[in-house]
Amino acid sequence: MTMWNDRFKNEKYVYGTEPNVFLKEKQSLLSGEVLSIAEGEGRNAVFLADQGLSVTAWDYAEFGLDKVDKLAAKQNVRVNTELVDLAEAQWQQNRWDGIVNVFGHFPGEIRHKTIKGVKEALKPGGYFIAEVYSRYQIPYGSGGPKEVDFLYRPEDFLQEFSDWRIVHFFMGEVTRHEGDLHNGLSHVIQFIGQKP
């Protein structure tokens, strides 16, 4: 947590204040109450709230959540922020209409626990939308973790969600300009799944 608090403690939004491009393209699938995990400084949660959704942002860096609140106030929207460590998250069954993960990266064990939690906590008919760095990202040097264990494999989605309706799956190169830390040609996985 210390690393993330250090990263978020300055006033500058290190990932910018504009929403992720993929989420912006696909947000119309979302409705009702939406959870954004590993939300960071709030750019995606605030965007979704501005679309009229009821948004809760989870992160485990207090300074990040403070910036979510500030950005929401500036945009005149409300985002519910909760200090949550995904290693210990309590996932309520059938709680959310939508769940979003934009560049939320965790060690393998926490990643699997989080995916299991998403599957449990989404309501039937709800959508899970994710854009994350793939295991091929490290040589690109354009953002994301430097340890392969924190990066995603196709099977994290295609196997884990094989019993869901897979609406969209893509793995490959995209260009992202999101603040100082996501910048340039990148290798990502995009996933949209609908819970049956």
Coordinates of C-alpha atoms in Angstrom, one line a residue:
M1 CA 0.0 0.0 0.0
T2 CA 2.9 2.4 0.8
M3 CA 4.0 2.4 -2.9
W4 CA 0.5 3.3 -4.1
N5 CA 0.0 6.0 -1.4
D6 CA 3.4 7.5 -2.4
R7 CA 2.3 7.4 -6.0
F8 CA -1.0 9.1 -5.3
K9 CA 0.0 11.6 -2.6
N10 CA 0.8 14.5 -5.1
E11 CA -2.0 16.6 -6.5
K12 CA -1.2 15.5 -10.1
Y13 CA -3.3 12.7 -11.4
V14 CA -0.6 10.3 -12.6
Y15 CA -3.0 8.3 -14.8
G16 CA -4.8 11.5 -15.9
T17 CA -8.5 12.4 -15.3
E18 CA -9.9 11.1 -18.6
P19 CA -11.6 7.6 -18.6
N20 CA -10.0 4.6 -20.2
V21 CA -10.8 4.5 -24.0
F22 CA -12.1 0.9 -23.9
L23 CA -14.4 1.6 -20.9
K24 CA -15.7 4.8 -22.6
E25 CA -16.6 2.8 -25.7
K26 CA -18.4 0.0 -23.8
Q27 CA -19.9 1.8 -20.8
S28 CA -23.4 1.8 -22.3
L29 CA -23.6 -1.9 -21.4
L30 CA -23.6 -0.9 -17.7
S31 CA -26.6 0.2 -15.6
G32 CA -27.6 0.5 -12.0
E33 CA -25.0 -0.1 -9.3
V34 CA -21.4 -0.5 -10.6
L35 CA -18.3 -1.4 -8.7
S36 CA -14.9 -0.3 -10.0
I37 CA -12.1 -2.3 -8.4
A38 CA -8.5 -1.0 -7.9
E39 CA -9.9 2.4 -9.0
G40 CA -6.8 4.4 -8.1
E41 CA -7.4 8.1 -8.5
G42 CA -11.0 8.0 -9.8
R43 CA -10.9 8.8 -13.5
N44 CA -13.1 5.8 -14.5
A45 CA -15.5 5.8 -11.5
V46 CA -16.1 9.6 -11.9
F47 CA -16.8 9.1 -15.7
L48 CA -19.3 6.3 -14.9
A49 CA -21.0 8.4 -12.3
D50 CA -21.3 11.2 -14.8
Q51 CA -23.2 8.8 -17.1
G52 CA -25.8 8.5 -14.3
L53 CA -24.6 5.2 -12.7
S54 CA -24.4 4.6 -9.0
V55 CA -20.7 3.9 -8.6
T56 CA -18.6 2.5 -5.8
A57 CA -14.8 2.7 -6.1
W58 CA -12.6 0.2 -4.2
D59 CA -8.9 0.8 -3.7
Y60 CA -6.5 0.1 -0.9
A61 CA -4.6 3.4 -1.1
E62 CA -6.2 6.1 1.0
F63 CA -4.5 8.9 -1.0
G64 CA -6.0 7.5 -4.2
L65 CA -9.5 7.5 -2.7
D66 CA -9.0 11.1 -1.5
K67 CA -8.3 12.0 -5.1
V68 CA -11.4 10.1 -6.2
D69 CA -13.5 12.3 -3.9
K70 CA -11.8 15.5 -5.2
L71 CA -12.3 14.6 -8.8
A72 CA -16.0 13.6 -8.2
A73 CA -16.6 17.0 -6.4
K74 CA -15.0 18.8 -9.3
Q75 CA -17.2 17.0 -11.8
N76 CA -20.2 17.5 -9.5
V77 CA -21.0 13.8 -9.2
R78 CA -21.0 11.3 -6.3
V79 CA -18.8 8.3 -6.0
N80 CA -19.0 6.0 -3.0
T81 CA -15.4 5.2 -2.0
E82 CA -14.3 2.2 0.1
L83 CA -10.9 1.3 1.4
V84 CA -10.7 -2.3 0.3
D85 CA -7.7 -4.6 0.1
L86 CA -8.6 -7.2 -2.5
A87 CA -6.6 -9.8 -0.7
E88 CA -9.2 -9.6 2.1
A89 CA -12.3 -8.4 0.2
Q90 CA -15.7 -9.6 1.2
W91 CA -17.7 -10.2 -1.9
Q92 CA -21.5 -10.2 -1.4
Q93 CA -23.4 -12.6 -3.6
N94 CA -25.4 -11.0 -6.5
R95 CA -24.6 -7.5 -5.3
W96 CA -23.6 -5.5 -8.4
D97 CA -25.2 -4.7 -11.7
G98 CA -21.8 -4.2 -13.2
I99 CA -18.1 -4.6 -12.2
V100 CA -15.2 -2.8 -13.9
N101 CA -11.4 -3.5 -13.7
V102 CA -9.2 -1.1 -15.7
F103 CA -5.5 -1.9 -15.2
G104 CA -6.0 -3.5 -11.8
H105 CA -3.0 -5.8 -11.4
F106 CA -2.4 -8.2 -8.5
P107 CA -0.2 -11.2 -7.6
G108 CA -1.6 -14.5 -9.0
E109 CA -3.3 -15.7 -5.8
I110 CA -5.1 -12.4 -5.3
R111 CA -6.0 -12.2 -9.0
H112 CA -7.7 -15.6 -8.9
K113 CA -9.5 -14.7 -5.6
T114 CA -10.7 -11.4 -7.2
I115 CA -12.0 -13.1 -10.4
K116 CA -13.8 -15.6 -8.2
G117 CA -15.3 -12.7 -6.2
V118 CA -16.4 -10.9 -9.4
K119 CA -18.2 -14.0 -10.5
E120 CA -20.0 -14.3 -7.2
A121 CA -20.8 -10.6 -6.7
L122 CA -22.2 -9.7 -10.1
K123 CA -26.0 -10.1 -10.5
P124 CA -27.3 -12.4 -13.2
G125 CA -27.5 -10.5 -16.4
G126 CA -24.8 -8.0 -15.2
Y127 CA -21.6 -7.2 -17.1
F128 CA -17.9 -7.5 -16.1
I129 CA -15.7 -5.1 -18.2
A130 CA -11.9 -5.3 -18.0
E131 CA -8.9 -3.9 -19.8
V132 CA -5.6 -5.1 -18.3
Y133 CA -2.0 -5.6 -19.4
S134 CA -1.2 -9.1 -20.8
R135 CA 1.9 -11.1 -19.9
Y136 CA 3.5 -9.8 -23.1
Q137 CA 3.4 -6.2 -21.9
I138 CA 6.8 -5.9 -20.1
P139 CA 9.0 -5.4 -23.2
Y140 CA 6.7 -2.5 -24.3
G141 CA 7.8 -0.4 -21.4
S142 CA 4.6 1.7 -21.7
G143 CA 3.1 1.0 -18.3
G144 CA 2.0 -1.6 -15.8
P145 CA 3.8 -4.0 -13.5
K146 CA 7.4 -5.2 -14.2
E147 CA 6.7 -8.7 -12.7
V148 CA 5.0 -11.2 -14.9
D149 CA 3.0 -12.7 -12.0
F150 CA 1.0 -9.5 -11.9
L151 CA 0.0 -9.6 -15.5
Y152 CA -2.9 -11.5 -17.1
R153 CA -3.1 -14.5 -19.3
P154 CA -6.0 -15.2 -21.8
E155 CA -7.1 -18.2 -19.7
D156 CA -7.7 -15.9 -16.7
F157 CA -10.8 -14.9 -18.6
L158 CA -11.6 -17.6 -21.2
Q159 CA -11.4 -20.5 -18.7
E160 CA -12.6 -18.7 -15.6
F161 CA -15.6 -17.3 -17.4
S162 CA -16.3 -20.2 -19.8
D163 CA -19.8 -20.6 -18.2
W164 CA -20.6 -16.9 -19.0
R165 CA -21.7 -15.3 -22.2
I166 CA -18.4 -13.8 -23.6
V167 CA -19.5 -10.6 -25.3
H168 CA -16.0 -9.3 -26.2
F169 CA -12.5 -10.7 -26.0
F170 CA -9.4 -9.2 -27.5
M171 CA -5.7 -9.7 -26.8
G172 CA -3.2 -7.6 -28.7
E173 CA -1.7 -4.1 -29.2
V174 CA -3.4 -0.8 -28.5
T175 CA -2.0 2.7 -27.9
R176 CA -2.9 4.3 -24.6
H177 CA -2.1 7.8 -23.4
E178 CA -3.4 7.9 -19.8
G179 CA -1.4 10.3 -17.7
D180 CA 2.3 9.9 -17.2
L181 CA 2.3 6.2 -16.4
H182 CA 0.3 4.5 -19.2
N183 CA 1.8 5.9 -22.4
G184 CA 2.3 4.4 -25.8
L185 CA 2.0 1.1 -27.6
S186 CA 0.8 -1.5 -25.1
H187 CA -0.2 -5.2 -25.1
V188 CA -3.6 -5.7 -23.4
I189 CA -6.4 -8.1 -22.8
Q190 CA -10.0 -6.7 -23.1
F191 CA -12.9 -8.7 -21.8
I192 CA -16.6 -8.3 -21.4
G193 CA -18.6 -11.1 -19.9
Q194 CA -22.3 -11.3 -19.0
K195 CA -23.3 -13.4 -16.0
P196 CA -26.0 -16.0 -16.9

